[in-house]
Coordinates of C-alpha atoms in Angstrom, one line a residue:
M8 CA 75.8 15.3 -51.7
D9 CA 73.0 17.5 -52.5
V10 CA 69.2 17.2 -50.6
N11 CA 67.9 15.6 -53.7
E12 CA 70.8 12.6 -53.9
F13 CA 70.4 12.6 -49.9
K14 CA 66.5 11.6 -50.2
K15 CA 67.5 8.8 -53.1
R16 CA 70.9 7.4 -51.2
G17 CA 69.0 7.7 -47.8
K18 CA 66.1 5.5 -49.4
E19 CA 68.6 3.0 -50.9
M20 CA 70.6 2.6 -47.3
I21 CA 66.6 1.9 -45.5
D22 CA 66.6 -0.6 -48.4
F23 CA 70.0 -2.2 -47.7
I24 CA 69.7 -2.0 -44.0
A25 CA 66.1 -3.6 -43.9
E26 CA 67.5 -6.7 -46.1
Y27 CA 70.2 -7.0 -43.9
Y28 CA 67.9 -7.6 -40.9
E29 CA 65.8 -10.0 -43.5
N30 CA 68.6 -11.9 -43.7
V31 CA 71.0 -11.9 -40.8
D32 CA 69.9 -15.1 -39.7
N33 CA 71.5 -17.3 -42.5
M34 CA 75.1 -15.7 -42.2
P35 CA 77.5 -17.1 -40.0
P36 CA 77.2 -14.9 -36.7
M37 CA 81.1 -15.0 -36.6
S38 CA 83.7 -13.4 -39.1
S39 CA 86.3 -15.7 -40.4
V40 CA 88.9 -13.2 -41.1
K41 CA 92.3 -13.1 -40.2
P42 CA 93.9 -9.7 -38.4
G43 CA 95.4 -7.2 -40.9
Y44 CA 92.8 -8.6 -43.5
L45 CA 91.4 -5.1 -44.4
Y46 CA 94.6 -3.3 -44.6
S47 CA 95.4 -4.9 -47.6
L48 CA 92.0 -4.6 -49.5
I49 CA 91.8 -0.8 -49.3
P50 CA 93.7 1.9 -49.9
H51 CA 96.6 3.3 -47.3
E52 CA 95.2 6.9 -47.9
A53 CA 92.2 9.0 -48.3
P54 CA 91.2 9.4 -52.0
E55 CA 91.7 12.8 -53.2
E56 CA 88.9 13.4 -55.2
P57 CA 85.3 12.6 -54.5
E58 CA 84.2 8.7 -54.7
S59 CA 80.7 7.5 -55.8
F60 CA 78.1 6.0 -53.4
E61 CA 78.0 2.9 -55.5
N62 CA 81.7 2.3 -54.8
I63 CA 81.4 3.3 -51.0
Q64 CA 78.0 0.7 -51.0
Q65 CA 80.2 -1.8 -53.0
D66 CA 83.0 -1.7 -50.3
I67 CA 80.5 -1.8 -47.3
E68 CA 79.5 -5.4 -48.9
T69 CA 82.7 -6.8 -50.8
K70 CA 85.2 -5.5 -47.9
I71 CA 83.6 -4.1 -44.8
M72 CA 80.5 -6.9 -43.9
P73 CA 83.1 -10.0 -44.1
G74 CA 85.0 -8.7 -41.3
M75 CA 81.5 -8.0 -39.1
M76 CA 80.3 -9.9 -36.3
H77 CA 76.8 -10.0 -36.3
W78 CA 75.5 -9.5 -33.1
Q79 CA 71.7 -8.9 -34.2
S80 CA 71.7 -12.4 -35.4
S81 CA 69.5 -14.9 -33.6
N82 CA 72.8 -17.0 -33.8
F83 CA 74.7 -14.8 -31.9
F84 CA 75.6 -16.1 -28.2
G85 CA 79.3 -14.3 -27.8
W86 CA 78.3 -12.1 -25.1
Y87 CA 75.5 -10.1 -23.4
P88 CA 73.4 -8.9 -26.1
S89 CA 73.3 -5.8 -27.4
S90 CA 70.0 -5.3 -28.8
G91 CA 68.7 -3.0 -30.9
S92 CA 65.1 -2.0 -32.6
F93 CA 63.9 -0.3 -36.0
P94 CA 62.2 2.4 -33.3
A95 CA 65.7 3.4 -31.8
M96 CA 67.2 3.8 -35.4
L97 CA 64.6 6.2 -36.3
G98 CA 65.7 7.9 -33.3
D99 CA 69.2 7.9 -34.3
M100 CA 68.5 9.4 -37.8
V101 CA 66.5 12.2 -35.7
S102 CA 69.6 12.7 -33.9
S103 CA 72.0 12.9 -36.8
M104 CA 69.2 15.5 -38.8
F105 CA 69.5 17.8 -35.5
S106 CA 73.4 17.2 -35.3
I107 CA 73.8 18.7 -31.7
I108 CA 76.2 18.9 -29.1
G109 CA 74.1 19.3 -26.3
F110 CA 76.6 19.9 -23.5
N111 CA 74.0 22.3 -21.7
W112 CA 70.2 23.7 -21.8
I113 CA 70.8 26.7 -23.5
C114 CA 72.6 24.7 -26.4
S115 CA 69.0 22.7 -27.3
P116 CA 66.5 23.1 -24.6
A117 CA 64.6 19.9 -26.2
A118 CA 67.4 18.0 -25.6
T119 CA 68.3 18.3 -21.9
E120 CA 64.5 18.7 -21.4
L121 CA 63.3 15.2 -23.0
E122 CA 66.5 13.6 -21.4
T123 CA 65.1 14.8 -17.7
V124 CA 61.5 13.3 -18.8
V125 CA 62.5 10.2 -20.7
M126 CA 65.1 9.4 -17.8
D127 CA 62.4 9.8 -15.6
W128 CA 59.7 7.6 -17.3
L129 CA 62.8 4.7 -17.3
G130 CA 63.1 4.9 -14.0
K131 CA 59.5 4.5 -13.1
L132 CA 59.1 1.7 -15.8
I133 CA 62.0 -0.1 -14.0
G134 CA 60.3 1.0 -9.8
L135 CA 63.5 3.0 -9.3
D136 CA 62.4 4.9 -5.5
S137 CA 61.1 8.5 -6.0
R138 CA 64.7 9.7 -4.7
F139 CA 66.1 9.1 -8.1
M140 CA 63.2 10.8 -10.2
A141 CA 64.6 14.5 -11.6
I142 CA 61.0 16.0 -11.3
K143 CA 58.5 15.0 -7.9
E144 CA 55.0 14.3 -7.9
D145 CA 54.3 17.5 -6.8
G146 CA 55.9 18.7 -10.1
T147 CA 59.0 20.4 -8.0
E148 CA 62.5 19.8 -8.8
G149 CA 64.0 16.7 -7.1
D150 CA 67.7 16.2 -5.5
G151 CA 68.1 12.9 -7.7
G152 CA 68.0 12.7 -11.5
G153 CA 68.9 10.3 -14.6
V154 CA 71.8 10.9 -17.2
I155 CA 72.5 9.0 -20.3
Q156 CA 76.0 7.8 -20.0
G157 CA 77.7 6.2 -23.3
T158 CA 78.5 2.8 -21.2
A159 CA 78.5 1.5 -18.2
S160 CA 82.0 1.7 -17.7
E161 CA 81.7 5.5 -17.6
A162 CA 79.2 5.6 -15.5
H163 CA 81.5 3.5 -12.9
I164 CA 84.1 6.7 -13.5
V165 CA 81.4 9.4 -13.0
V166 CA 79.7 7.7 -10.1
M167 CA 83.2 7.2 -8.1
I168 CA 83.9 10.9 -8.6
A169 CA 81.0 11.6 -6.8
A170 CA 81.7 9.3 -4.1
R171 CA 85.0 10.6 -3.8
E172 CA 83.6 14.4 -3.4
M173 CA 81.2 13.0 -0.9
A174 CA 84.0 11.4 1.1
V175 CA 86.5 14.4 0.8
D176 CA 83.8 16.9 2.4
R177 CA 83.5 13.9 5.3
L178 CA 86.6 14.5 5.7
K179 CA 86.6 18.4 6.1
S180 CA 83.8 18.0 8.4
Y181 CA 86.4 16.1 11.2
G182 CA 88.5 19.1 10.6
M183 CA 90.5 18.3 8.0
N184 CA 92.7 21.0 5.6
S185 CA 92.8 20.9 1.7
S186 CA 96.4 19.8 2.2
D187 CA 95.9 17.2 4.5
I188 CA 93.4 15.7 2.0
D189 CA 95.9 15.8 -0.6
M190 CA 98.1 14.0 1.5
V191 CA 95.9 10.7 1.9
R192 CA 94.1 10.7 -1.1
H193 CA 95.9 7.6 -2.0
T194 CA 94.3 6.2 0.9
L195 CA 91.1 5.8 -0.6
V196 CA 89.4 2.4 -1.3
A197 CA 86.9 1.3 -3.4
Y198 CA 85.2 -2.5 -3.2
F199 CA 84.2 -4.8 -5.7
S200 CA 84.2 -8.6 -5.9
D201 CA 85.9 -10.9 -8.3
Q202 CA 83.1 -11.1 -10.5
T203 CA 82.5 -7.0 -10.7
H204 CA 83.0 -6.1 -14.2
S205 CA 86.2 -4.6 -15.0
A206 CA 85.4 -1.2 -15.4
G207 CA 85.1 -0.4 -11.7
Q208 CA 88.8 -1.2 -11.5
K209 CA 89.2 0.6 -14.2
A210 CA 87.6 3.5 -12.7
T211 CA 90.1 3.2 -9.5
S212 CA 93.1 3.4 -12.3
I213 CA 91.8 6.3 -13.7
I214 CA 91.0 8.3 -10.5
G215 CA 93.8 7.3 -8.5
C216 CA 92.2 5.2 -5.4
Q217 CA 92.6 1.9 -4.4
A218 CA 91.0 -0.8 -5.4
R219 CA 90.2 -3.8 -3.1
I220 CA 88.6 -7.1 -4.6
I221 CA 86.7 -9.2 -2.6
P222 CA 86.2 -13.1 -3.3
S223 CA 83.0 -14.0 -3.8
D224 CA 81.1 -16.7 -2.2
A225 CA 79.8 -20.2 -3.6
N226 CA 77.1 -18.7 -5.6
F227 CA 79.6 -15.8 -6.7
R228 CA 78.2 -13.3 -4.9
L229 CA 79.8 -10.1 -2.8
T230 CA 78.0 -10.7 0.4
K231 CA 78.1 -8.2 3.7
C232 CA 79.8 -10.1 5.7
A233 CA 83.0 -10.2 3.3
L234 CA 82.7 -6.7 2.6
Q235 CA 82.4 -6.2 6.1
A236 CA 85.3 -8.0 6.7
A237 CA 87.6 -6.3 4.1
I238 CA 86.4 -2.5 5.4
T239 CA 87.5 -3.4 9.0
K240 CA 91.3 -4.8 8.3
D241 CA 91.6 -1.7 5.6
R242 CA 90.5 1.0 8.8
Q243 CA 93.1 -0.8 10.8
N244 CA 96.0 -0.1 8.2
G245 CA 94.9 3.4 8.1
L246 CA 92.9 3.2 4.8
I247 CA 89.7 5.6 4.0
P248 CA 86.8 3.0 2.4
F249 CA 84.8 5.2 0.1
F250 CA 82.8 3.7 -2.3
V251 CA 81.6 -0.2 -3.0
C252 CA 79.9 -1.8 -6.3
A253 CA 77.1 -4.3 -6.0
T254 CA 75.9 -5.5 -8.9
F255 CA 72.5 -6.7 -9.9
G256 CA 73.3 -9.8 -12.8
T257 CA 77.1 -9.8 -12.9
T258 CA 79.1 -10.4 -16.4
N259 CA 80.3 -13.8 -15.6
T260 CA 77.3 -15.6 -14.4
A261 CA 74.5 -13.0 -13.8
A262 CA 74.8 -13.5 -10.0
I263 CA 73.2 -11.1 -7.8
D264 CA 74.8 -9.7 -5.0
D265 CA 73.3 -9.4 -1.3
L266 CA 72.6 -5.6 -2.2
Y267 CA 70.5 -5.4 1.1
G268 CA 73.3 -6.5 3.2
I269 CA 75.9 -4.4 1.7
A270 CA 73.5 -1.6 1.7
D271 CA 73.8 -2.2 5.6
V272 CA 77.3 -1.9 5.4
A273 CA 77.5 1.3 2.9
D274 CA 75.2 2.8 5.5
S275 CA 77.1 2.5 8.4
E276 CA 80.4 3.1 7.2
H277 CA 79.2 6.1 5.4
L278 CA 80.5 4.3 1.9
W279 CA 78.8 5.5 -1.8
L280 CA 76.8 2.3 -2.9
H281 CA 76.8 2.3 -6.7
I282 CA 74.8 -0.6 -8.3
D283 CA 75.4 -1.7 -11.6
A284 CA 72.8 -3.7 -13.1
A285 CA 74.2 -3.1 -16.7
Y286 CA 72.6 -6.2 -18.3
A287 CA 70.0 -7.5 -16.1
G288 CA 68.3 -3.9 -15.1
A289 CA 66.1 -4.3 -17.5
A290 CA 64.4 -7.0 -16.3
L291 CA 63.1 -4.8 -13.4
T292 CA 60.3 -3.3 -16.0
C293 CA 58.7 -6.3 -14.8
P294 CA 57.2 -6.1 -11.6
E295 CA 57.2 -10.1 -10.7
F296 CA 61.3 -9.6 -11.0
R297 CA 62.0 -6.5 -8.5
P298 CA 62.2 -8.7 -5.3
L299 CA 65.4 -10.3 -6.7
A300 CA 66.7 -6.5 -6.2
R301 CA 65.7 -6.1 -2.9
G302 CA 68.1 -3.0 -1.3
I303 CA 68.3 -0.8 -4.7
D304 CA 66.4 1.9 -3.3
R305 CA 69.1 2.4 -0.8
A306 CA 71.8 3.1 -2.7
H307 CA 73.3 6.6 -4.6
S308 CA 73.5 5.7 -7.7
F309 CA 72.0 2.6 -9.9
N310 CA 73.3 1.7 -13.7
F311 CA 71.9 -0.2 -16.3
N312 CA 72.3 -0.5 -20.4
P313 CA 69.0 -0.2 -22.3
H314 CA 71.3 -1.0 -25.1
K315 CA 71.9 -4.4 -23.8
W316 CA 68.0 -5.8 -23.3
L317 CA 66.0 -2.6 -24.1
L318 CA 65.7 -2.5 -27.8
T319 CA 68.2 0.4 -28.1
N320 CA 70.9 0.6 -30.1
F321 CA 74.5 1.4 -28.5
D322 CA 75.3 3.7 -27.2
C323 CA 73.2 4.2 -24.1
S324 CA 73.4 3.5 -20.5
A325 CA 70.9 4.8 -18.1
L326 CA 72.6 6.0 -15.1
W327 CA 70.5 7.6 -12.1
V328 CA 72.0 9.5 -9.0
A329 CA 69.8 9.9 -5.2
D330 CA 71.2 13.2 -4.7
S331 CA 73.3 14.6 -7.5
T332 CA 75.1 17.9 -5.6
H333 CA 78.3 15.3 -5.0
L334 CA 78.3 15.0 -9.1
V335 CA 77.8 18.3 -9.8
N336 CA 80.2 19.7 -7.7
A337 CA 83.0 17.4 -8.7
L338 CA 82.6 18.0 -12.4
S339 CA 81.4 21.5 -12.9
I340 CA 84.0 23.9 -14.4
E341 CA 83.2 27.3 -15.7
R342 CA 84.5 29.1 -18.6
E343 CA 83.1 32.0 -20.4
Y344 CA 82.1 30.1 -23.7
L345 CA 79.6 28.0 -21.5
P346 CA 76.7 30.6 -20.8
K347 CA 74.3 30.0 -17.8
V348 CA 70.5 30.7 -17.8
K349 CA 69.5 33.9 -16.3
G350 CA 67.0 34.1 -14.0
A351 CA 64.6 30.9 -13.0
T352 CA 66.9 28.1 -13.5
D353 CA 64.1 25.6 -12.3
F354 CA 64.7 22.3 -14.1
V355 CA 67.7 23.3 -16.1
K356 CA 70.2 20.5 -15.9
D357 CA 73.8 21.3 -17.5
Y358 CA 74.7 17.6 -17.9
R359 CA 78.1 18.4 -19.0
N360 CA 78.1 18.1 -15.2
W361 CA 77.2 15.0 -15.2
E362 CA 79.2 12.9 -17.4
L363 CA 82.9 13.0 -18.6
P364 CA 82.8 14.5 -22.0
L365 CA 81.6 17.9 -22.6
G366 CA 80.0 17.1 -26.1
R367 CA 76.7 14.9 -25.9
R368 CA 74.7 13.6 -28.3
F369 CA 70.8 13.5 -28.4
R370 CA 70.8 10.2 -27.3
S371 CA 67.0 10.7 -25.2
L372 CA 65.6 10.4 -29.3
K373 CA 65.8 6.9 -29.5
L374 CA 65.0 5.7 -26.1
W375 CA 62.0 8.4 -26.7
F376 CA 61.3 6.6 -29.8
V377 CA 61.6 2.9 -28.2
M378 CA 59.2 3.4 -25.0
R379 CA 56.4 5.2 -27.4
M380 CA 56.4 2.8 -30.2
Y381 CA 56.7 -0.4 -28.0
G382 CA 55.0 1.1 -25.1
A383 CA 55.2 -0.5 -21.4
S384 CA 53.5 -3.6 -22.5
G385 CA 55.5 -4.0 -25.2
I386 CA 58.6 -3.9 -23.2
R387 CA 57.7 -6.0 -20.7
A388 CA 56.4 -8.6 -22.9
Y389 CA 59.8 -8.9 -24.8
I390 CA 61.7 -9.4 -21.4
R391 CA 58.9 -11.9 -20.2
K392 CA 59.6 -13.9 -23.6
H393 CA 63.1 -13.8 -23.4
V394 CA 62.6 -15.4 -19.4
K395 CA 60.3 -17.8 -20.9
E396 CA 62.7 -19.0 -24.0
A397 CA 65.7 -18.9 -21.0
K398 CA 63.4 -21.3 -18.7
W399 CA 63.1 -23.7 -21.8
L400 CA 66.6 -24.1 -22.1
E401 CA 67.0 -24.7 -18.9
A402 CA 64.9 -27.4 -18.8
Q403 CA 66.1 -28.8 -22.1
L404 CA 69.3 -28.8 -20.2
L405 CA 68.8 -30.0 -17.0
E406 CA 66.7 -32.8 -19.1
D407 CA 69.9 -33.8 -20.8
G408 CA 71.4 -34.0 -17.5

């Protein structure tokens, strides 16, 4: 495919996408195919010779489309939304055009710096405390900042590794050496409710610590008293609490944990407090909903997914830390092929040290497109419209008994 055919096929694909969105509400949202359907429809080996675009397009329509769940249909109510938008798609197209592997600032300065700026934009838009901003109001570099992860599951792992680093530093301050610490790593305990997303428990399996699942209350919330009781019992058994995840909008019921009370316990027990707001965090763009999140300013880290309820196509998971020191110390590994900036390094962030993968896509572009083309007012209107519709549905259900 040369550039001229790319222009032709690209325009055709844009038309195909537009027509899909014009008609998606008329399609059954759920696929009816049986497991293994595609294996019998496509060859079992890659083609030896090039195939035409027309044949590939036909296969999308006749073989791929029947096996798709239409998440963008207004008739889709299967899980929390995976909202997208045309501005986000355009941003993704530009990202694909550059096709960078942006593991550090030198790779593409604009990719790093736009992510820093856009994450500060988004943090301010949802009312995060200034501790989470990469750039202070006076224009100097802050201790915190935001980074785009692939999913909230990745964010769980990343912040838990940072929390372990913080716990190890505390053990060293008590006089323990590295050998002693290695002997007790398996006694580190992370705390979740029985409503916390499964990603939290998976993260404990990955980093090799214990998970304590605490029963939620009658409103499906993790409470201060329940957390304190679990920690006290574990300390009596010789375990080392180091991390707690509180949720703003649980997956099962959208319940909100006792964020402020959990922050009290985290402060007194020296735990890293992570707040998972993967779905509901987008509501914080509207000031009237921020009282529901009282206590998030006291967290060590905060995460929500713009790809759920903020018009940004998957994947885009926004993670902020109040202080990146433990995160960078835990994940930073230097190699000759990973050059560092010489001289002044203000505002130079190597985001490879803020995540698990080395390579990373230019994901901030699509978020930048969304925030600019909708504006803060348009984003708030979008959220408020959905809340109004939810309240209408609630009223109908109550009326129906």
